[in-house]
């Protein structure tokens, strides 16, 4: 899935003096407070981190509460969706006018009817709403379906994504991947069939040439025998 990236960063975490005896715990608590929030410095939502304190000599800051800064070197996993990126998520709600999705378990996404391609038709079966493809009846989107969709925009404050199912390479991930595999298998089978046909034609051609050579040799042998009989 697009929108995920790993970034190396040098950070300074400010710790209250009362936590001076438990600096590691205080640092982890501060980093934990940054999780699942959009950070302009990293241009993304922090999903995970792996941090290591690089300088044990903390810098004391002057002020009413003299916090001290702890220098870290961290590897960050960030979620930073941009327009035209492909994301994947689970459908949690579906109506005739919209499809609602959860991405990575925390970000919400909505796809309105104007961004759902005409191929999909809304249906209700056994009181369950779904979108079914007119071209491929097994291509179905309903609550619980994992789908791949295109990003139109991303609201960084509320972590909300506006998506689209207009491109042909979007829709149910299961259906897209299954048909992609079947398509590649079919192509390989067709290629193998063409290769076998070519090999068969080659074998037939070789066999024809060999038979012609044998007949020619037989004919020459018979001619020689006839000439020898005449001479004798």
Short mmCIF file of C-alpha atoms in Angstrom, two decimals:
data_model
loop_
_atom_site.label_atom_id
_atom_site.label_comp_id
_atom_site.label_asym_id
_atom_site.label_seq_id
_atom_site.Cartn_x
_atom_site.Cartn_y
_atom_site.Cartn_z
CA UNK A 1 0.00 0.00 0.00
CA UNK A 2 1.18 3.49 -0.79
CA UNK A 3 1.27 6.33 1.75
CA UNK A 4 3.63 4.56 4.17
CA UNK A 5 7.25 5.57 4.60
CA UNK A 6 10.14 5.06 7.00
CA UNK A 7 12.09 8.15 8.02
CA UNK A 8 15.27 8.66 10.08
CA UNK A 9 15.09 11.59 12.48
CA UNK A 10 17.15 13.34 15.14
CA UNK A 11 14.85 14.40 17.96
CA UNK A 12 15.04 16.28 21.24
CA UNK A 13 12.48 15.25 23.88
CA UNK A 14 11.91 17.62 26.81
CA UNK A 15 11.53 15.93 30.18
CA UNK A 16 10.32 17.40 33.48
CA UNK A 17 12.94 17.40 36.30
CA UNK A 18 10.68 15.21 38.42
CA UNK A 19 11.25 12.43 35.86
CA UNK A 20 15.04 12.70 35.97
CA UNK A 21 15.39 9.32 37.67
CA UNK A 22 13.24 7.61 35.04
CA UNK A 23 14.36 9.33 31.85
CA UNK A 24 13.79 6.35 29.53
CA UNK A 25 10.21 5.91 30.70
CA UNK A 26 9.57 9.64 30.39
CA UNK A 27 10.97 9.71 26.85
CA UNK A 28 8.85 6.71 25.78
CA UNK A 29 5.78 8.36 27.30
CA UNK A 30 6.42 11.55 25.30
CA UNK A 31 6.94 9.59 22.08
CA UNK A 32 3.81 7.55 22.79
CA UNK A 33 1.80 10.76 23.02
CA UNK A 34 2.83 11.54 19.42
CA UNK A 35 1.42 8.32 17.99
CA UNK A 36 -1.54 8.41 15.57
CA UNK A 37 -1.29 12.19 15.25
CA UNK A 38 -0.27 14.24 12.25
CA UNK A 39 3.05 15.99 12.80
CA UNK A 40 4.05 18.81 10.47
CA UNK A 41 7.74 18.21 11.15
CA UNK A 42 7.50 14.71 9.72
CA UNK A 43 4.74 15.54 7.22
CA UNK A 44 2.78 12.49 8.28
CA UNK A 45 1.01 10.54 11.01
CA UNK A 46 3.39 8.72 13.35
CA UNK A 47 2.48 5.02 13.44
CA UNK A 48 5.52 3.50 15.14
CA UNK A 49 9.05 4.37 16.22
CA UNK A 50 12.35 2.84 17.22
CA UNK A 51 14.34 5.36 19.27
CA UNK A 52 17.74 5.37 20.98
CA UNK A 53 19.17 8.01 23.32
CA UNK A 54 22.38 9.30 21.73
CA UNK A 55 23.52 11.83 24.35
CA UNK A 56 23.26 11.09 28.05
CA UNK A 57 24.26 14.66 28.90
CA UNK A 58 20.87 16.37 28.91
CA UNK A 59 20.66 20.09 28.31
CA UNK A 60 18.91 22.04 31.09
CA UNK A 61 16.45 24.66 29.84
CA UNK A 62 16.00 27.86 31.79
CA UNK A 63 12.55 28.91 32.91
CA UNK A 64 10.00 28.54 35.66
CA UNK A 65 10.19 24.75 35.24
CA UNK A 66 13.71 23.84 34.12
CA UNK A 67 12.96 21.01 31.69
CA UNK A 68 15.94 19.19 30.22
CA UNK A 69 16.28 18.03 26.63
CA UNK A 70 17.19 14.46 25.73
CA UNK A 71 18.70 13.86 22.29
CA UNK A 72 17.40 10.87 20.34
CA UNK A 73 18.05 9.16 17.04
CA UNK A 74 14.87 7.52 15.83
CA UNK A 75 13.47 5.53 12.93
CA UNK A 76 9.87 6.50 12.31
CA UNK A 77 7.07 4.78 10.43
CA UNK A 78 4.82 7.47 8.97
CA UNK A 79 1.48 7.50 7.18
CA UNK A 80 1.37 10.30 4.66
CA UNK A 81 -1.34 9.84 2.00
CA UNK A 82 -1.23 12.14 -1.02
CA UNK A 83 -3.69 12.64 -3.91
CA UNK A 84 -3.63 9.83 -6.51
CA UNK A 85 -2.03 7.35 -4.10
CA UNK A 86 -3.61 3.91 -3.74
CA UNK A 87 -4.73 2.97 -0.23
CA UNK A 88 -6.32 -0.14 1.21
CA UNK A 89 -8.97 -0.35 3.90
CA UNK A 90 -11.91 -2.28 5.29
CA UNK A 91 -15.49 -1.31 4.47
CA UNK A 92 -17.34 -0.60 7.73
CA UNK A 93 -20.49 1.04 6.37
CA UNK A 94 -22.17 1.04 2.97
CA UNK A 95 -25.12 2.97 1.62
CA UNK A 96 -26.42 3.71 -1.86
CA UNK A 97 -24.77 7.13 -1.78
CA UNK A 98 -21.47 6.26 -0.06
CA UNK A 99 -18.90 3.71 1.08
CA UNK A 100 -17.12 4.24 4.41
CA UNK A 101 -13.73 2.67 5.08
CA UNK A 102 -11.22 2.33 7.93
CA UNK A 103 -7.55 2.50 6.91
CA UNK A 104 -4.87 0.94 9.14
CA UNK A 105 -7.41 0.72 11.94
CA UNK A 106 -7.51 4.44 12.75
CA UNK A 107 -8.01 6.70 9.70
CA UNK A 108 -11.49 7.04 8.21
CA UNK A 109 -12.24 7.35 4.50
CA UNK A 110 -15.41 8.10 2.59
CA UNK A 111 -16.20 7.46 -1.07
CA UNK A 112 -19.35 9.19 -2.33
CA UNK A 113 -21.57 7.93 -5.15
CA UNK A 114 -20.12 10.43 -7.62
CA UNK A 115 -16.70 8.82 -7.08
CA UNK A 116 -17.97 5.25 -7.60
CA UNK A 117 -17.64 4.17 -11.23
CA UNK A 118 -20.81 3.36 -13.18
CA UNK A 119 -19.78 -0.28 -13.40
CA UNK A 120 -21.00 -0.78 -9.82
CA UNK A 121 -24.71 -1.05 -9.10
CA UNK A 122 -26.16 -0.77 -5.58
CA UNK A 123 -28.19 -3.78 -4.52
CA UNK A 124 -29.78 -5.16 -1.36
CA UNK A 125 -29.69 -8.91 -0.84
CA UNK A 126 -31.05 -10.54 2.32
CA UNK A 127 -31.23 -7.06 3.88
CA UNK A 128 -27.50 -6.55 3.18
CA UNK A 129 -26.45 -3.60 1.02
CA UNK A 130 -23.66 -4.01 -1.51
CA UNK A 131 -22.20 -2.75 -4.77
CA UNK A 132 -22.03 -5.36 -7.53
CA UNK A 133 -20.15 -4.97 -10.80
CA UNK A 134 -22.30 -5.12 -13.91
CA UNK A 135 -19.34 -6.45 -15.90
CA UNK A 136 -18.14 -9.03 -13.34
CA UNK A 137 -20.88 -10.43 -11.10
CA UNK A 138 -18.33 -11.84 -8.62
CA UNK A 139 -16.80 -8.41 -8.05
CA UNK A 140 -18.75 -7.39 -4.94
CA UNK A 141 -18.15 -4.68 -2.33
CA UNK A 142 -19.97 -4.94 1.00
CA UNK A 143 -19.35 -4.41 4.72
CA UNK A 144 -16.22 -6.34 5.66
CA UNK A 145 -14.69 -6.21 2.17
CA UNK A 146 -11.07 -5.05 1.90
CA UNK A 147 -10.90 -2.55 -0.94
CA UNK A 148 -8.24 -0.61 -2.81
CA UNK A 149 -9.13 3.00 -3.60
CA UNK A 150 -7.57 6.22 -4.86
CA UNK A 151 -6.91 9.20 -2.59
CA UNK A 152 -8.57 12.48 -3.58
CA UNK A 153 -7.69 14.50 -0.46
CA UNK A 154 -6.57 14.08 3.16
CA UNK A 155 -7.75 16.18 6.12
CA UNK A 156 -4.75 16.20 8.46
CA UNK A 157 -6.63 17.55 11.49
CA UNK A 158 -9.30 14.87 11.72
CA UNK A 159 -7.37 12.19 9.76
CA UNK A 160 -10.15 11.83 7.21
CA UNK A 161 -9.59 10.71 3.62
CA UNK A 162 -11.75 11.43 0.61
CA UNK A 163 -11.43 8.56 -1.85
CA UNK A 164 -12.43 7.35 -5.29
CA UNK A 165 -13.42 4.05 -6.91
CA UNK A 166 -13.47 5.47 -10.43
CA UNK A 167 -10.21 3.91 -11.78
CA UNK A 168 -10.56 0.35 -13.09
CA UNK A 169 -7.72 -0.90 -10.86
CA UNK A 170 -9.71 -0.08 -7.69
CA UNK A 171 -12.31 -2.18 -5.91
CA UNK A 172 -12.30 -5.43 -3.94
CA UNK A 173 -8.68 -6.45 -3.29
CA UNK A 174 -9.60 -10.15 -3.31
CA UNK A 175 -11.26 -9.89 -6.73
CA UNK A 176 -8.51 -7.68 -8.21
CA UNK A 177 -5.69 -9.96 -7.07
CA UNK A 178 -7.50 -13.18 -8.00
CA UNK A 179 -8.22 -11.98 -11.52
CA UNK A 180 -4.72 -10.62 -11.89
CA UNK A 181 -3.30 -14.06 -10.98
CA UNK A 182 -5.76 -15.87 -13.24
CA UNK A 183 -4.90 -13.47 -16.04
CA UNK A 184 -1.19 -14.13 -15.66
CA UNK A 185 -1.78 -17.90 -15.48
CA UNK A 186 -3.93 -17.72 -18.61
CA UNK A 187 -1.21 -15.76 -20.41
CA UNK A 188 1.38 -18.37 -19.39
CA UNK A 189 -0.91 -21.17 -20.59
CA UNK A 190 -1.43 -19.41 -23.90
CA UNK A 191 2.31 -18.92 -24.28
CA UNK A 192 2.96 -22.56 -23.40
CA UNK A 193 0.31 -23.64 -25.93
CA UNK A 194 1.92 -21.47 -28.61
CA UNK A 195 5.35 -22.90 -27.74
CA UNK A 196 3.99 -26.46 -27.88
CA UNK A 197 2.29 -25.77 -31.19
CA UNK A 198 5.53 -24.32 -32.55
CA UNK A 199 7.49 -27.30 -31.27
CA UNK A 200 4.96 -29.67 -32.82
CA UNK A 201 5.18 -27.90 -36.16
CA UNK A 202 8.96 -28.05 -35.96
CA UNK A 203 8.87 -31.77 -35.16
CA UNK A 204 6.44 -32.37 -38.03
CA UNK A 205 8.71 -30.42 -40.34
CA UNK A 206 11.76 -32.37 -39.24
CA UNK A 207 9.89 -35.67 -39.59
CA UNK A 208 8.78 -34.70 -43.09
CA UNK A 209 12.36 -33.84 -44.06
CA UNK A 210 13.65 -37.12 -42.60
CA UNK A 211 10.99 -39.14 -44.43
CA UNK A 212 11.82 -37.31 -47.64
CA UNK A 213 15.50 -38.06 -47.12
CA UNK A 214 14.76 -41.75 -46.47
CA UNK A 215 12.59 -41.99 -49.57
CA UNK A 216 15.24 -40.25 -51.61
CA UNK A 217 17.93 -42.61 -50.32
CA UNK A 218 15.72 -45.64 -51.05
CA UNK A 219 15.09 -44.31 -54.53
CA UNK A 220 18.80 -43.78 -55.14
CA UNK A 221 19.59 -47.24 -53.78
CA UNK A 222 17.02 -48.89 -56.05
CA UNK A 223 18.37 -46.95 -59.06
CA UNK A 224 21.90 -48.11 -58.32
CA UNK A 225 20.72 -51.74 -58.02
CA UNK A 226 18.91 -51.47 -61.35
CA UNK A 227 22.02 -50.07 -63.03
CA UNK A 228 24.16 -52.83 -61.53
CA UNK A 229 21.78 -55.53 -62.81
CA UNK A 230 21.82 -54.10 -66.28
CA UNK A 231 25.64 -54.02 -66.37
CA UNK A 232 25.95 -57.60 -65.19
#
